[in-house]
PDB file of C-alpha atoms and ligand atoms in Angstrom:
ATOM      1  CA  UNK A  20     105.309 102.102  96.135  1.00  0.00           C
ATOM      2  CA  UNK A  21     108.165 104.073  96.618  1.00  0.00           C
ATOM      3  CA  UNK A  22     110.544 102.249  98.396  1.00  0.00           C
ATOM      4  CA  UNK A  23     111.311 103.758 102.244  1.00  0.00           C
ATOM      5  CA  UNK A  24     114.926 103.163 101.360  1.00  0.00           C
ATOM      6  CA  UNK A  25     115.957 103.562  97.849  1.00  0.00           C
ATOM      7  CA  UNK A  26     116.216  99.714  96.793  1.00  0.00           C
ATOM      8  CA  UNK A  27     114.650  99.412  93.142  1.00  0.00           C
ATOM      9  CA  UNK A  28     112.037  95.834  93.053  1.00  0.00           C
ATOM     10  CA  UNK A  29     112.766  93.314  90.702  1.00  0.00           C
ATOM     11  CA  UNK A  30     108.771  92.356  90.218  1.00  0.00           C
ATOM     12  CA  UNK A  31     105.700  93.797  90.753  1.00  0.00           C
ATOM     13  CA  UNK A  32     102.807  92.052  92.667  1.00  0.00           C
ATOM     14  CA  UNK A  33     100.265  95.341  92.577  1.00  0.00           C
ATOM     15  CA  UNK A  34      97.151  93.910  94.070  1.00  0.00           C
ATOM     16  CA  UNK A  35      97.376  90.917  96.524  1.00  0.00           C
ATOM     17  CA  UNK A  36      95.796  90.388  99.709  1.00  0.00           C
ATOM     18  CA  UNK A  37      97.823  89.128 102.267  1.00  0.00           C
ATOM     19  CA  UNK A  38      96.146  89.193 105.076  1.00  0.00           C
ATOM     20  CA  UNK A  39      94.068  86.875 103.941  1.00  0.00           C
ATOM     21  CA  UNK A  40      96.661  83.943 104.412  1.00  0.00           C
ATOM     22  CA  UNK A  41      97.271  81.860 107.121  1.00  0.00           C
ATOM     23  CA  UNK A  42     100.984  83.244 106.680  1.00  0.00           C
ATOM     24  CA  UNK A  43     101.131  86.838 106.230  1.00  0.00           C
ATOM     25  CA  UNK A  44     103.997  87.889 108.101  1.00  0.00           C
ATOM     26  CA  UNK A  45     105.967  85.119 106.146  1.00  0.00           C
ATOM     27  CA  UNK A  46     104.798  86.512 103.130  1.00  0.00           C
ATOM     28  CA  UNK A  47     105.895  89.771 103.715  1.00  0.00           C
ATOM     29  CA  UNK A  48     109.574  88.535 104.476  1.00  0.00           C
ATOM     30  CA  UNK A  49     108.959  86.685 101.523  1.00  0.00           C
ATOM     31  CA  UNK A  50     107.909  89.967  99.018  1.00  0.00           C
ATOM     32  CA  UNK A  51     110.961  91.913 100.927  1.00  0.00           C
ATOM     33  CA  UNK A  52     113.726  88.741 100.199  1.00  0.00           C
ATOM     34  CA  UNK A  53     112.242  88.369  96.571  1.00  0.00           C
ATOM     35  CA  UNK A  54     112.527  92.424  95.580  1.00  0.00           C
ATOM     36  CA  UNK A  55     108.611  92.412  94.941  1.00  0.00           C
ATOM     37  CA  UNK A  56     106.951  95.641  95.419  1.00  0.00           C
ATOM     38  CA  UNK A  57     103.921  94.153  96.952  1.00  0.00           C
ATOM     39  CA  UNK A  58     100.329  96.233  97.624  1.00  0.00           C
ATOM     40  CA  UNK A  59      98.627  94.473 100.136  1.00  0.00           C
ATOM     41  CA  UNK A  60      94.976  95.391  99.403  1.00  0.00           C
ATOM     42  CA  UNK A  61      92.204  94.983 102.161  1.00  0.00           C
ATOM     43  CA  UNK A  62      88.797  94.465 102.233  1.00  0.00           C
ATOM     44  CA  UNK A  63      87.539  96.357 105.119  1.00  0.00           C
ATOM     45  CA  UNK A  64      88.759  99.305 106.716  1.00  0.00           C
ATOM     46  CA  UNK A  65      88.845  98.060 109.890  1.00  0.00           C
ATOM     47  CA  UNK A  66      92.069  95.517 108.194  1.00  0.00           C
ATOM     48  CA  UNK A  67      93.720  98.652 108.094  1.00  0.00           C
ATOM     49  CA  UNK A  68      95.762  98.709 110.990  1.00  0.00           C
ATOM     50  CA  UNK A  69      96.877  95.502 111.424  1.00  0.00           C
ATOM     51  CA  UNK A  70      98.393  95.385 107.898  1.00  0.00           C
ATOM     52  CA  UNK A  71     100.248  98.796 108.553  1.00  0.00           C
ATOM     53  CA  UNK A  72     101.909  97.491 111.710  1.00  0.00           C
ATOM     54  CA  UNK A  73     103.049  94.244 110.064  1.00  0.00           C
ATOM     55  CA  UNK A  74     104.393  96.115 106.671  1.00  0.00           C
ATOM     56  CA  UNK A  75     105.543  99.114 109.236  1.00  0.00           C
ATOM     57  CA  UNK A  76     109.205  97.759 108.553  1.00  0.00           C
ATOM     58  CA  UNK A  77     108.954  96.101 104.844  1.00  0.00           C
ATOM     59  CA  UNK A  78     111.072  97.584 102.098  1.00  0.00           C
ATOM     60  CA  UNK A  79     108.635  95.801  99.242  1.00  0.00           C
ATOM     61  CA  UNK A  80     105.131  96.047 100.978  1.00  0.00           C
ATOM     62  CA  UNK A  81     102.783  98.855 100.663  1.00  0.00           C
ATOM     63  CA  UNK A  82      98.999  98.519 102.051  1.00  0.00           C
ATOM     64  CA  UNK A  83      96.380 100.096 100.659  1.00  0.00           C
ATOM     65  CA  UNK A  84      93.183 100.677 102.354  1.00  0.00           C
ATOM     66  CA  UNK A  85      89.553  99.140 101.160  1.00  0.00           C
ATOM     67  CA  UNK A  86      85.927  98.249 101.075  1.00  0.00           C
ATOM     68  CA  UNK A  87      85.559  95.842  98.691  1.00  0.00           C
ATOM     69  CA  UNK A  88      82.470  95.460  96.817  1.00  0.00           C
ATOM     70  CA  UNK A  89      81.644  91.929  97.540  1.00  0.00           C
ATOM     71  CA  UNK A  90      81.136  92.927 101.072  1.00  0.00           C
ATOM     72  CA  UNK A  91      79.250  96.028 101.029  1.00  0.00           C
ATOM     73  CA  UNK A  92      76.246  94.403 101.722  1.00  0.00           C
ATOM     74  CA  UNK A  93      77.382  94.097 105.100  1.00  0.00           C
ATOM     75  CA  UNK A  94      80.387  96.508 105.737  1.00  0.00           C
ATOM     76  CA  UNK A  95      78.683  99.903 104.320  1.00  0.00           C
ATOM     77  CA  UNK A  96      78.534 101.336 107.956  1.00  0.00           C
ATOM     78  CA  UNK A  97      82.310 101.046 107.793  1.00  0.00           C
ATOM     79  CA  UNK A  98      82.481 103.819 105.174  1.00  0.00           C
ATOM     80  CA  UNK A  99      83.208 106.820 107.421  1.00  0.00           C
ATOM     81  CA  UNK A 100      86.100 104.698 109.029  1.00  0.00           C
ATOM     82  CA  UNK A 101      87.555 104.417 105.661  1.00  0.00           C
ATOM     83  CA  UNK A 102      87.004 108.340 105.122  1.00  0.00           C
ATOM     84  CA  UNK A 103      88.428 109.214 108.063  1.00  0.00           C
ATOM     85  CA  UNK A 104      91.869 106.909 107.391  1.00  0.00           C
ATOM     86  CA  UNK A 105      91.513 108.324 103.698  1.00  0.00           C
ATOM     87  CA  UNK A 106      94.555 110.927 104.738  1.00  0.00           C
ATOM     88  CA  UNK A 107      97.038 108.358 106.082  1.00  0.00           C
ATOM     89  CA  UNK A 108      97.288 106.427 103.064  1.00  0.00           C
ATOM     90  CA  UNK A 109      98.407 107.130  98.669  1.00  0.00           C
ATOM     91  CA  UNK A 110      96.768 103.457  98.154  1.00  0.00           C
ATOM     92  CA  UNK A 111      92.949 102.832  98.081  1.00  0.00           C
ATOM     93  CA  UNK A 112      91.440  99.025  97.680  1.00  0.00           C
ATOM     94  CA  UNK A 113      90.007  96.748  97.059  1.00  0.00           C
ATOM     95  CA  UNK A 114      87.122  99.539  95.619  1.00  0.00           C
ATOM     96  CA  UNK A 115      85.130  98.966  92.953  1.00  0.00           C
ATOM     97  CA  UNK A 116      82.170  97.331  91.631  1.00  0.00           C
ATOM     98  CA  UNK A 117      80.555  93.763  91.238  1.00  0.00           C
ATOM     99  CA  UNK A 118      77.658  93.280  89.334  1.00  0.00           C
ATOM    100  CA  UNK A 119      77.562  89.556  88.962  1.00  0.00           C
ATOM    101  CA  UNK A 120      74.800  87.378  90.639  1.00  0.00           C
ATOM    102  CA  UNK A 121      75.644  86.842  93.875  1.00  0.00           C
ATOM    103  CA  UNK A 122      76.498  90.626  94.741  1.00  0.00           C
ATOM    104  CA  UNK A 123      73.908  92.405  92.528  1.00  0.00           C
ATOM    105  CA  UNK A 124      71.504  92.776  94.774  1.00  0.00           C
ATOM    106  CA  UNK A 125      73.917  95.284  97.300  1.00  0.00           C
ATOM    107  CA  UNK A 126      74.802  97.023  93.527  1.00  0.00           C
ATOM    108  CA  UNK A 127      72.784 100.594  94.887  1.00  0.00           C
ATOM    109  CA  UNK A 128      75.412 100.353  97.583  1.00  0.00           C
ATOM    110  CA  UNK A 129      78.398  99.515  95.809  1.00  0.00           C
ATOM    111  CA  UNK A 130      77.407 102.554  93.624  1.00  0.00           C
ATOM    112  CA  UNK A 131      76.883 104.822  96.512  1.00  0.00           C
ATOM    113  CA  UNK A 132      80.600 103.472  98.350  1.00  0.00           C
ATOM    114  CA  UNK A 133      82.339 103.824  95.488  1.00  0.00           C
ATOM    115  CA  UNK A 134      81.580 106.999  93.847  1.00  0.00           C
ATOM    116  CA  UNK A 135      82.493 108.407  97.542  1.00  0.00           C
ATOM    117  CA  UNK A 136      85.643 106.609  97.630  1.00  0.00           C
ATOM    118  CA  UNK A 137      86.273 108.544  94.196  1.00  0.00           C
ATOM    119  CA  UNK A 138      84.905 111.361  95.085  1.00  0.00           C
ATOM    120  CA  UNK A 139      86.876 111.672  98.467  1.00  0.00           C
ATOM    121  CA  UNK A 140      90.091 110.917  96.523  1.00  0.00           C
ATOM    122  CA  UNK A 141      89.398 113.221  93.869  1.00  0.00           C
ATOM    123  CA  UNK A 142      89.513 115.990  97.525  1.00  0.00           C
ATOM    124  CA  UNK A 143      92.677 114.732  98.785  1.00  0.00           C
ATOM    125  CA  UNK A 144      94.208 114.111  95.263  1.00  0.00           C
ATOM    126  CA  UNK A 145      97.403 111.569  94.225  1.00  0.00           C
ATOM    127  CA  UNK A 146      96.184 108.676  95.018  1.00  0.00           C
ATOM    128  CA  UNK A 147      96.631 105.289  93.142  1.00  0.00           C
ATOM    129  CA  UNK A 148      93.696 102.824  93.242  1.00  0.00           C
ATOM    130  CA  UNK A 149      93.249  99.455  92.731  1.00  0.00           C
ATOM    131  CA  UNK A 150      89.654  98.551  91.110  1.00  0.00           C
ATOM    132  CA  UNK A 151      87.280  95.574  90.704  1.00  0.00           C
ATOM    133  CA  UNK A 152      84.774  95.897  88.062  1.00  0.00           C
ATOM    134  CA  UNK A 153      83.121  92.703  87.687  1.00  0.00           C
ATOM    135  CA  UNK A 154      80.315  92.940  85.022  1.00  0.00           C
ATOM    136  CA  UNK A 155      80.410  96.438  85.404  1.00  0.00           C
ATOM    137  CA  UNK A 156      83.420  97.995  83.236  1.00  0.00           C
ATOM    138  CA  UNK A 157      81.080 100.588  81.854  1.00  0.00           C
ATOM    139  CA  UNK A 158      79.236 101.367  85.253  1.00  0.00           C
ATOM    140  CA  UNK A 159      82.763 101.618  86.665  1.00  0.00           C
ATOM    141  CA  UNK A 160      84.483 104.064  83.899  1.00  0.00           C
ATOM    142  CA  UNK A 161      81.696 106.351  84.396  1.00  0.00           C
ATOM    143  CA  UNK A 162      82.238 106.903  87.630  1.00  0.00           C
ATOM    144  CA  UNK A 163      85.679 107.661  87.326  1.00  0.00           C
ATOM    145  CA  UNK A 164      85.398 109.929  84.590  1.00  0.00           C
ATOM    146  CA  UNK A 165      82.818 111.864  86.019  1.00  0.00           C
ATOM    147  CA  UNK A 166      84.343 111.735  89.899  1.00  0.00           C
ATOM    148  CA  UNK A 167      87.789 111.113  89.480  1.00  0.00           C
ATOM    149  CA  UNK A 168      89.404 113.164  86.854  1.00  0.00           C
ATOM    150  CA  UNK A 169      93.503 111.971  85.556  1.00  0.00           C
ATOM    151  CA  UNK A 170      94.746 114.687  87.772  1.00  0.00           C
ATOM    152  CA  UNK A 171      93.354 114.417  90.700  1.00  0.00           C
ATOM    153  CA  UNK A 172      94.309 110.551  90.691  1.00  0.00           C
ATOM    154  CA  UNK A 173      95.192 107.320  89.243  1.00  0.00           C
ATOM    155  CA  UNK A 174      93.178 103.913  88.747  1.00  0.00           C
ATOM    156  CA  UNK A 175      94.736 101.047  87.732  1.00  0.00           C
ATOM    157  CA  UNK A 176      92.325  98.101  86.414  1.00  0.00           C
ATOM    158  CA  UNK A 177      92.652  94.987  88.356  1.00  0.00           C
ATOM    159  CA  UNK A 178      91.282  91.827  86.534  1.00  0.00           C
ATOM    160  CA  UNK A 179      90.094  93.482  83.956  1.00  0.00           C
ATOM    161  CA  UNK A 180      87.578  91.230  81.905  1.00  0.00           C
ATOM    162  CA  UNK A 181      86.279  94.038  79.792  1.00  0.00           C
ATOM    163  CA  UNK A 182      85.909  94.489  75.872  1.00  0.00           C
ATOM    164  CA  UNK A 183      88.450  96.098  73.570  1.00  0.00           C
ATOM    165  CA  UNK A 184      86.287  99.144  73.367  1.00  0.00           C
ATOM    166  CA  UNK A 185      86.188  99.387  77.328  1.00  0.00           C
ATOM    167  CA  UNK A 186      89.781  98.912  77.843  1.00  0.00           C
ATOM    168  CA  UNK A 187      90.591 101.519  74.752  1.00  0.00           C
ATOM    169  CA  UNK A 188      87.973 103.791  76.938  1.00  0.00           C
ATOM    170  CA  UNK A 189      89.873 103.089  80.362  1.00  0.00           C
ATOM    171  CA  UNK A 190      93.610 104.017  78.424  1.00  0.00           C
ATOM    172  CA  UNK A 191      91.889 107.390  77.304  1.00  0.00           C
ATOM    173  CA  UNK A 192      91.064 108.002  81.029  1.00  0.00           C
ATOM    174  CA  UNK A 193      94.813 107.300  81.954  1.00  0.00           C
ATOM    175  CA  UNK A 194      93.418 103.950  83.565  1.00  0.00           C
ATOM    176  CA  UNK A 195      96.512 101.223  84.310  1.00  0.00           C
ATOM    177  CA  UNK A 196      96.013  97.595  84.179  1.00  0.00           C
ATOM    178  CA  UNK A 197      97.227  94.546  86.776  1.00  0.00           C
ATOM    179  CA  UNK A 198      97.521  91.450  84.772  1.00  0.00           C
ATOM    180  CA  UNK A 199      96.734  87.764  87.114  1.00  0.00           C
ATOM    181  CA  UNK A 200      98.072  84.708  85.651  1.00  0.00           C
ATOM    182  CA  UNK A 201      94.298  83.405  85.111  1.00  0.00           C
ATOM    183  CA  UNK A 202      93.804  86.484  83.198  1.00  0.00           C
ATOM    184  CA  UNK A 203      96.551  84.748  80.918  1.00  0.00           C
ATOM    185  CA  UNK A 204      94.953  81.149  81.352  1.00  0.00           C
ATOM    186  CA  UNK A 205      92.038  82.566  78.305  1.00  0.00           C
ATOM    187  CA  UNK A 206      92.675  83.353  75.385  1.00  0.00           C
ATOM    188  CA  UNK A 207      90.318  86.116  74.728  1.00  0.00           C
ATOM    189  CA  UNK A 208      91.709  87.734  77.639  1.00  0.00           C
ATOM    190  CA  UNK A 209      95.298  87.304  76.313  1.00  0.00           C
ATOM    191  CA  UNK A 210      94.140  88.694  72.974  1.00  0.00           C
ATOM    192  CA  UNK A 211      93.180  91.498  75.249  1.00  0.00           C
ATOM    193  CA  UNK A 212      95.829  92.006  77.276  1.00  0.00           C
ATOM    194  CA  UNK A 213      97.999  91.565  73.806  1.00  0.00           C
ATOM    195  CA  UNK A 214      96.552  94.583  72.703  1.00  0.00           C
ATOM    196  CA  UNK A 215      96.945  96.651  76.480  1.00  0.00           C
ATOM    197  CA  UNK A 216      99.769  99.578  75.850  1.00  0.00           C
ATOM    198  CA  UNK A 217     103.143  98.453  77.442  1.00  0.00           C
ATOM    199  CA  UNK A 218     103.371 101.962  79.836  1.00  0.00           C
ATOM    200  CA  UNK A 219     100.503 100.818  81.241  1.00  0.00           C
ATOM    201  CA  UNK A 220     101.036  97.276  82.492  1.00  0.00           C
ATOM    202  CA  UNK A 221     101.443  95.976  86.010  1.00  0.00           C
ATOM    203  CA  UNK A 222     101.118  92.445  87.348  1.00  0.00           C
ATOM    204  CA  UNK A 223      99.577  90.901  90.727  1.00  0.00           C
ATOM    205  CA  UNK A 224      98.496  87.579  91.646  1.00  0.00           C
ATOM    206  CA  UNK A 225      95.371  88.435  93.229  1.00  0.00           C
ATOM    207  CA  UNK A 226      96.281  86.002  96.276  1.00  0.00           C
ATOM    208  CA  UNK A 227      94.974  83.842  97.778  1.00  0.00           C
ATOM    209  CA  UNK A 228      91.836  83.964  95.567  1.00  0.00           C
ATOM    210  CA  UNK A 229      93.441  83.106  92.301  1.00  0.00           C
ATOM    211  CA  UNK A 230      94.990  79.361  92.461  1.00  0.00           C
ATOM    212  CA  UNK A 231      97.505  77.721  90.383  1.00  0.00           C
ATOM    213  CA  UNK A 232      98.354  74.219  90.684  1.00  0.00           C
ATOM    214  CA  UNK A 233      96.082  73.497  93.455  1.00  0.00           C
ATOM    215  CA  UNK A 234      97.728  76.254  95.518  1.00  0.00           C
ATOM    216  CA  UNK A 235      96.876  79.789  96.321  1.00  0.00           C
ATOM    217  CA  UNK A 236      99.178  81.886  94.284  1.00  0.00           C
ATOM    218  CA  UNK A 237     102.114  84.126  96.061  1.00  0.00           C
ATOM    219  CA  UNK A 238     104.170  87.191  95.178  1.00  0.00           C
ATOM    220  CA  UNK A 239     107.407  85.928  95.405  1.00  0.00           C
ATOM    221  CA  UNK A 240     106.734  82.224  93.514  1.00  0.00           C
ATOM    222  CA  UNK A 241     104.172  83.369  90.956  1.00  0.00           C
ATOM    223  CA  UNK A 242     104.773  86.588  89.632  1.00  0.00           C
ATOM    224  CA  UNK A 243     107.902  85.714  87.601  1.00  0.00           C
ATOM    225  CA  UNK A 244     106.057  83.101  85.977  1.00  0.00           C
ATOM    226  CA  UNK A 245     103.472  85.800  85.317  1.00  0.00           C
ATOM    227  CA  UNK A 246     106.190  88.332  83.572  1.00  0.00           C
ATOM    228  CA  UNK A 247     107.305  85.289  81.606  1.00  0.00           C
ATOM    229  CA  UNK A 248     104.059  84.495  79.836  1.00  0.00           C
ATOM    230  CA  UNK A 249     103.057  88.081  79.845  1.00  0.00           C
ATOM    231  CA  UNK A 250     106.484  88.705  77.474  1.00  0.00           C
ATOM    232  CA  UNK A 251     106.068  85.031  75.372  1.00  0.00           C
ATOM    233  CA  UNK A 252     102.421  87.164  74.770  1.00  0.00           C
ATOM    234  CA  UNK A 253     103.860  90.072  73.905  1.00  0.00           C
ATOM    235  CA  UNK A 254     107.073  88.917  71.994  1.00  0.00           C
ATOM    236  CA  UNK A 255     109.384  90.376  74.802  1.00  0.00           C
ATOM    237  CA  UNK A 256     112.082  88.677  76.469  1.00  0.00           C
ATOM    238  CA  UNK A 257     111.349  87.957  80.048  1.00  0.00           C
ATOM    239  CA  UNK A 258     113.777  90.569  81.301  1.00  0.00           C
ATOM    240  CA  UNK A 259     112.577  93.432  78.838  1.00  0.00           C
ATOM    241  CA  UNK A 260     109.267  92.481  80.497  1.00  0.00           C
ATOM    242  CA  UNK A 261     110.119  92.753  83.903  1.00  0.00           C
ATOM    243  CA  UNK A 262     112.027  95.727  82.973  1.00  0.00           C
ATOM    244  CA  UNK A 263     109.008  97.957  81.552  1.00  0.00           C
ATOM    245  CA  UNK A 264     106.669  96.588  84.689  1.00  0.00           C
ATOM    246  CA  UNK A 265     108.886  97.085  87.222  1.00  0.00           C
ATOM    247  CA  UNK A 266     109.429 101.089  85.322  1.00  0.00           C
ATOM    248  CA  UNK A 267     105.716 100.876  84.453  1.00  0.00           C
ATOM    249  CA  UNK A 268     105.169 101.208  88.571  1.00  0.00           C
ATOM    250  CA  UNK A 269     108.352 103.476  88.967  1.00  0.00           C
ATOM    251  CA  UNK A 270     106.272 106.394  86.964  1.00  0.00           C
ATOM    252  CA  UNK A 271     103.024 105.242  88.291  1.00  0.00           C
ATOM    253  CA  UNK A 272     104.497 106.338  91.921  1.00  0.00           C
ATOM    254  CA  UNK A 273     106.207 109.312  90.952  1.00  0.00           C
ATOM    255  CA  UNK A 274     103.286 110.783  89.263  1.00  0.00           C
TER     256      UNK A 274
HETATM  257 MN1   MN B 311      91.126  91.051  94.986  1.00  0.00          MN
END
């Protein structure tokens, strides 16, 4: 998210979904007052619009467009739109793939979106994604290796629930990973995320779907508090954390 004018964040919130709020123009003001490079994900491309004219003006808030997997059952036919609004935009998702019970039975579908979505990125080349792979790290590497090569574009992991070997598979295929404060709330996922390369760490809430204290989670409140057990995980001080994120995204646009 390189910043329209040249103010450098302070956090990183790289996968959030803010139109899904009841308050998404606060929000925004909120990411822009709080220096947090925000990507507003959707999860249809017909969202698309209506997030671009509300960020139009944002320093902090990027919007990346989507067809999220959970809703492919329904929102397949939506596909071209998102190929045809492919060129206007660096940031693609919510993409992906869900294999878990309630969405496996539209899995031929997810399959069939998403290795387009790769394959039409791979065409237009430099963009950054941001993927679900629910139950299906392996099904979900694959694809990318195969459709997506490093240079023609860059995935970064979001929620990533996958085994050592996966994620040591995904950092071979230049794969980054967004770290959600109930990521942190296991603790064979913060074993995990313990052993995740610092150059390729990023943080998001996942908002509104993740929850902390009976709340949905936001940018501005609940990404510090993300950095800060990220670095008591990885014996960093808070700042030194914030610090390698906040450059962590820095190289991850400039690339
Ligand atoms: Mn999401």
């Amino acid at each position: 998210m390189k910043p329209q004018n040249s103010t450098s964040p302070k956090w990183v919130d790289f996968h959030c979904h803010l139109d899904l709020y009841p308050d998404h123009e606060r929000l925004i003001v909120e990411c822009d007052q709080a220096e947090v490079a925000t990507l507003a994900v959707t999860t249809t491309p017909k969202a698309w619009r209506r997030n671009c004219e509300l960020a139009a003006s944002a320093r902090h808030v990027r919007v990346a467009l989507g067809l999220h997997p959970q809703l492919v059952a329904e929102r397949e036919s939506e596909l071209p739109l998102l190929e045809r609004l492919l060129e206007e935009t660096r940031y693609v998702g919510e993409v992906g793939l869900d294999a878990g019970p309630r969405f496996y039975r539209s899995f031929d579908a997810q399959e069939r979106v998403f290795k387009r979505v790769l394959e039409a990125c791979a065409e237009q080349g430099g963009k950054i994604l941001t993927v679900h792979s629910v139950r299906s790290v392996g099904k979900v590497l694959s694809h990318i290796e195969r459709l997506l090569p490093s240079d023609r574009g860059t995935v970064v992991l979001h929620w990533f629930t996958g085994s050592a070997n996966e994620a040591k598979r995904a950092v071979e295929l230049g794969c980054y990973f967004s770290i959600n404060s109930q990521m942190l709330a296991s603790t064979k996922h913060c074993n995990l995320v313990a052993s995740l390369p610092s150059d390729r760490l990023l943080t998001e809430t996942d908002g509104p779907f993740v929850q902390r204290e009976g709340r949905s989670t936001r940018p501005a409140i609940d990404i510090p508090k993300t950095v800060q057990a990220l670095a008591m995980l990885r014996e960093q001080s808070p700042e030194q954390a914030a610090e390698q994120i906040v450059s962590n995204l820095r190289v991850l646009v400039s690339s």
